[in-house]
Amino acid sequence: MRIDIITVLPEIFNGPLNQSILKRAQEKGLVTLQVHNLRDYSTSKHRQVDDYAFGGGAGMVLMSEPIFAIIEKLKTERTYDEIIYMSPDGELFDQKMANSLSLKQNFIILCGHYKGVDERVRKHLITKEISIGDYVLSGGELAAAVVSDALIRLVPGVLSDETSALTDSFQDDLIAPPVYTRPEDFKGMKVPEILLSGHEKKINEWRYEQSVERTKQRRPKLWKEN
Ligand code: ADE
């Protein structure tokens, strides 16, 4: 998988995408993540990438020119399966979308900023618009990091057997069951007996029941859709 992220704040990505699982995925060569500074594609002296909105109104708008320049350049280098724009009015991201996107190879993710991006970019370049929730962030960067993380961990080989995505919450429309580790008794708070029994079948039944109970309580809509 390859993800090219286009942003006016490349520094934001130094942290979240270079730790732990995501770092190892890149080191193993399973994933290439390339962060591009949109300002490098500005033709103006002051590396300007935004301007006032025609018709007035508060807030700046990302200009078409540098965005077309970088995306057209990237498209000469390889074929992209999706060119994604992160925006609060996009399609709501969930595990199903992550699963289906993870089957694809090459992505561009454009991070919105300020009041958004010139509509001509959305109309003529973008193939998919994604929101990570009904709230507004300062920019699309954190949302792009969230989507990248969710996709990368689904790439075969990124997770080991023990951390397999198959047992994640939402993978079977159920929330994962509670988990415990040592000590068995912590200040009088005990691990459920069944988990110490060594009886695999019974443990699996218990976990399933717990998952069902949690899903009913915490995501009743998800349970009803089942
Ligand atoms: N940019 C700002 N808010 C966002 C959101 N909720 N999802 C995706 N991109 C965004």
Short mmCIF file of N, CA, C and O in Angstrom, two decimals, residues 59-109:
data_model
loop_
_atom_site.label_atom_id
_atom_site.label_comp_id
_atom_site.label_asym_id
_atom_site.label_seq_id
_atom_site.Cartn_x
_atom_site.Cartn_y
_atom_site.Cartn_z
N GLY A 59 -12.60 33.65 6.32
CA GLY A 59 -11.81 32.43 6.12
C GLY A 59 -11.18 32.32 4.76
O GLY A 59 -11.69 32.85 3.78
N MET A 60 -10.05 31.62 4.75
CA MET A 60 -9.27 31.45 3.53
C MET A 60 -9.62 30.10 2.88
O MET A 60 -10.07 29.18 3.55
N VAL A 61 -9.35 30.03 1.58
CA VAL A 61 -9.66 28.82 0.81
C VAL A 61 -8.37 28.32 0.15
O VAL A 61 -7.62 29.12 -0.41
N LEU A 62 -8.12 27.02 0.21
CA LEU A 62 -6.94 26.47 -0.48
C LEU A 62 -7.13 26.60 -1.99
O LEU A 62 -8.19 26.27 -2.53
N MET A 63 -6.09 27.09 -2.67
CA MET A 63 -6.18 27.39 -4.10
C MET A 63 -6.04 26.13 -4.97
O MET A 63 -5.34 25.19 -4.61
N SER A 64 -6.66 26.20 -6.15
CA SER A 64 -6.58 25.06 -7.08
C SER A 64 -5.16 24.80 -7.57
O SER A 64 -4.74 23.65 -7.69
N GLU A 65 -4.45 25.89 -7.89
CA GLU A 65 -3.21 25.75 -8.67
C GLU A 65 -2.19 24.79 -8.04
O GLU A 65 -1.76 23.84 -8.71
N PRO A 66 -1.77 25.02 -6.79
CA PRO A 66 -0.75 24.10 -6.24
C PRO A 66 -1.28 22.67 -6.07
O PRO A 66 -0.52 21.70 -6.22
N ILE A 67 -2.59 22.52 -5.81
CA ILE A 67 -3.16 21.18 -5.61
C ILE A 67 -3.19 20.42 -6.94
O ILE A 67 -2.78 19.26 -7.02
N PHE A 68 -3.63 21.11 -8.01
CA PHE A 68 -3.58 20.46 -9.33
C PHE A 68 -2.13 20.11 -9.68
O PHE A 68 -1.85 19.03 -10.21
N ALA A 69 -1.19 21.01 -9.36
CA ALA A 69 0.22 20.77 -9.72
C ALA A 69 0.73 19.49 -9.07
O ALA A 69 1.30 18.62 -9.74
N ILE A 70 0.52 19.33 -7.76
CA ILE A 70 1.09 18.14 -7.10
C ILE A 70 0.34 16.87 -7.50
O ILE A 70 0.95 15.84 -7.76
N ILE A 71 -0.99 16.95 -7.57
CA ILE A 71 -1.74 15.72 -7.88
C ILE A 71 -1.46 15.27 -9.32
O ILE A 71 -1.26 14.08 -9.58
N GLU A 72 -1.39 16.23 -10.24
CA GLU A 72 -1.08 15.83 -11.62
C GLU A 72 0.32 15.25 -11.72
O GLU A 72 0.56 14.29 -12.47
N LYS A 73 1.25 15.77 -10.95
CA LYS A 73 2.62 15.22 -10.95
C LYS A 73 2.60 13.78 -10.41
O LYS A 73 3.17 12.87 -11.02
N LEU A 74 1.92 13.59 -9.26
CA LEU A 74 1.87 12.24 -8.67
C LEU A 74 1.23 11.25 -9.63
O LEU A 74 1.66 10.09 -9.74
N LYS A 75 0.19 11.71 -10.35
CA LYS A 75 -0.51 10.80 -11.27
C LYS A 75 0.35 10.38 -12.46
O LYS A 75 0.07 9.36 -13.09
N THR A 76 1.40 11.14 -12.78
CA THR A 76 2.30 10.70 -13.85
C THR A 76 3.23 9.59 -13.33
O THR A 76 3.82 8.85 -14.09
N GLU A 77 3.35 9.49 -12.00
CA GLU A 77 4.30 8.52 -11.41
C GLU A 77 3.68 7.14 -11.18
O GLU A 77 4.37 6.13 -11.17
N ARG A 78 2.37 7.10 -10.91
CA ARG A 78 1.69 5.83 -10.69
C ARG A 78 0.18 6.05 -10.81
O ARG A 78 -0.28 7.19 -10.86
N THR A 79 -0.54 4.94 -10.86
CA THR A 79 -2.00 5.03 -10.91
C THR A 79 -2.54 5.05 -9.49
O THR A 79 -2.08 4.26 -8.65
N TYR A 80 -3.45 5.93 -9.21
CA TYR A 80 -4.06 5.99 -7.86
C TYR A 80 -5.46 5.39 -7.89
O TYR A 80 -6.25 5.68 -8.79
N ASP A 81 -5.77 4.58 -6.87
CA ASP A 81 -7.10 3.97 -6.77
C ASP A 81 -8.11 4.96 -6.23
O ASP A 81 -9.27 4.94 -6.61
N GLU A 82 -7.67 5.80 -5.30
CA GLU A 82 -8.57 6.82 -4.75
C GLU A 82 -7.77 8.10 -4.46
O GLU A 82 -6.64 8.03 -3.97
N ILE A 83 -8.40 9.23 -4.75
CA ILE A 83 -7.85 10.53 -4.36
C ILE A 83 -8.85 11.10 -3.35
O ILE A 83 -9.96 11.48 -3.71
N ILE A 84 -8.43 11.07 -2.10
CA ILE A 84 -9.36 11.32 -0.99
C ILE A 84 -9.18 12.74 -0.47
O ILE A 84 -8.06 13.23 -0.32
N TYR A 85 -10.31 13.39 -0.18
CA TYR A 85 -10.28 14.70 0.47
C TYR A 85 -10.90 14.55 1.86
O TYR A 85 -12.01 14.03 1.99
N MET A 86 -10.14 14.96 2.89
CA MET A 86 -10.65 14.87 4.26
C MET A 86 -11.48 16.11 4.54
O MET A 86 -10.98 17.23 4.44
N SER A 87 -12.73 15.91 4.90
CA SER A 87 -13.62 17.05 5.10
C SER A 87 -14.78 16.65 6.02
O SER A 87 -15.28 15.53 5.93
N PRO A 88 -15.20 17.57 6.92
CA PRO A 88 -16.29 17.19 7.83
C PRO A 88 -17.60 16.88 7.11
O PRO A 88 -18.49 16.24 7.69
N ASP A 89 -17.75 17.30 5.84
CA ASP A 89 -19.00 16.97 5.13
C ASP A 89 -18.84 15.75 4.21
O ASP A 89 -19.71 15.47 3.39
N GLY A 90 -17.76 15.00 4.40
CA GLY A 90 -17.57 13.79 3.60
C GLY A 90 -18.38 12.61 4.13
O GLY A 90 -19.12 12.72 5.12
N GLU A 91 -18.22 11.46 3.47
CA GLU A 91 -18.90 10.23 3.90
C GLU A 91 -18.29 9.78 5.23
O GLU A 91 -17.07 9.82 5.41
N LEU A 92 -19.14 9.36 6.17
CA LEU A 92 -18.63 8.99 7.50
C LEU A 92 -17.79 7.73 7.46
O LEU A 92 -18.22 6.70 6.93
N PHE A 93 -16.59 7.82 8.02
CA PHE A 93 -15.65 6.71 8.04
C PHE A 93 -16.07 5.68 9.08
O PHE A 93 -16.46 6.04 10.19
N ASP A 94 -16.00 4.40 8.71
CA ASP A 94 -16.23 3.32 9.68
C ASP A 94 -15.41 2.10 9.28
O ASP A 94 -14.67 2.14 8.29
N GLN A 95 -15.51 1.02 10.06
CA GLN A 95 -14.67 -0.16 9.80
C GLN A 95 -14.96 -0.77 8.44
O GLN A 95 -14.05 -1.26 7.77
N LYS A 96 -16.23 -0.70 8.01
CA LYS A 96 -16.57 -1.27 6.69
C LYS A 96 -15.82 -0.53 5.58
O LYS A 96 -15.30 -1.14 4.65
N MET A 97 -15.80 0.81 5.69
CA MET A 97 -15.09 1.59 4.67
C MET A 97 -13.59 1.28 4.74
O MET A 97 -12.92 1.13 3.72
N ALA A 98 -13.07 1.16 5.96
CA ALA A 98 -11.64 0.83 6.12
C ALA A 98 -11.34 -0.51 5.45
O ALA A 98 -10.36 -0.64 4.72
N ASN A 99 -12.20 -1.50 5.70
CA ASN A 99 -11.98 -2.83 5.12
C ASN A 99 -11.95 -2.76 3.60
O ASN A 99 -11.08 -3.34 2.95
N SER A 100 -12.92 -2.05 3.01
CA SER A 100 -12.99 -2.08 1.55
C SER A 100 -11.85 -1.24 0.95
O SER A 100 -11.26 -1.62 -0.07
N LEU A 101 -11.48 -0.13 1.60
CA LEU A 101 -10.36 0.65 1.07
C LEU A 101 -9.04 -0.11 1.19
O LEU A 101 -8.15 0.04 0.35
N SER A 102 -8.93 -0.94 2.25
CA SER A 102 -7.66 -1.62 2.49
C SER A 102 -7.32 -2.64 1.40
O SER A 102 -6.19 -3.11 1.32
N LEU A 103 -8.31 -2.97 0.55
CA LEU A 103 -8.04 -3.90 -0.55
C LEU A 103 -7.37 -3.19 -1.72
O LEU A 103 -6.90 -3.82 -2.67
N LYS A 104 -7.33 -1.84 -1.66
CA LYS A 104 -6.74 -1.08 -2.76
C LYS A 104 -5.27 -0.77 -2.48
O LYS A 104 -4.80 -0.96 -1.36
N GLN A 105 -4.59 -0.27 -3.49
CA GLN A 105 -3.13 -0.12 -3.42
C GLN A 105 -2.66 1.30 -3.12
O GLN A 105 -1.94 1.53 -2.16
N ASN A 106 -3.02 2.23 -4.00
CA ASN A 106 -2.41 3.57 -3.95
C ASN A 106 -3.44 4.66 -3.66
O ASN A 106 -4.48 4.73 -4.32
N PHE A 107 -3.11 5.48 -2.67
CA PHE A 107 -4.03 6.55 -2.27
C PHE A 107 -3.31 7.90 -2.23
O PHE A 107 -2.14 7.96 -1.82
N ILE A 108 -4.04 8.94 -2.60
CA ILE A 108 -3.63 10.30 -2.26
C ILE A 108 -4.65 10.78 -1.22
O ILE A 108 -5.84 10.54 -1.38
N ILE A 109 -4.16 11.40 -0.14
CA ILE A 109 -5.10 12.01 0.82
C ILE A 109 -4.77 13.49 0.91
O ILE A 109 -3.66 13.89 1.29
#
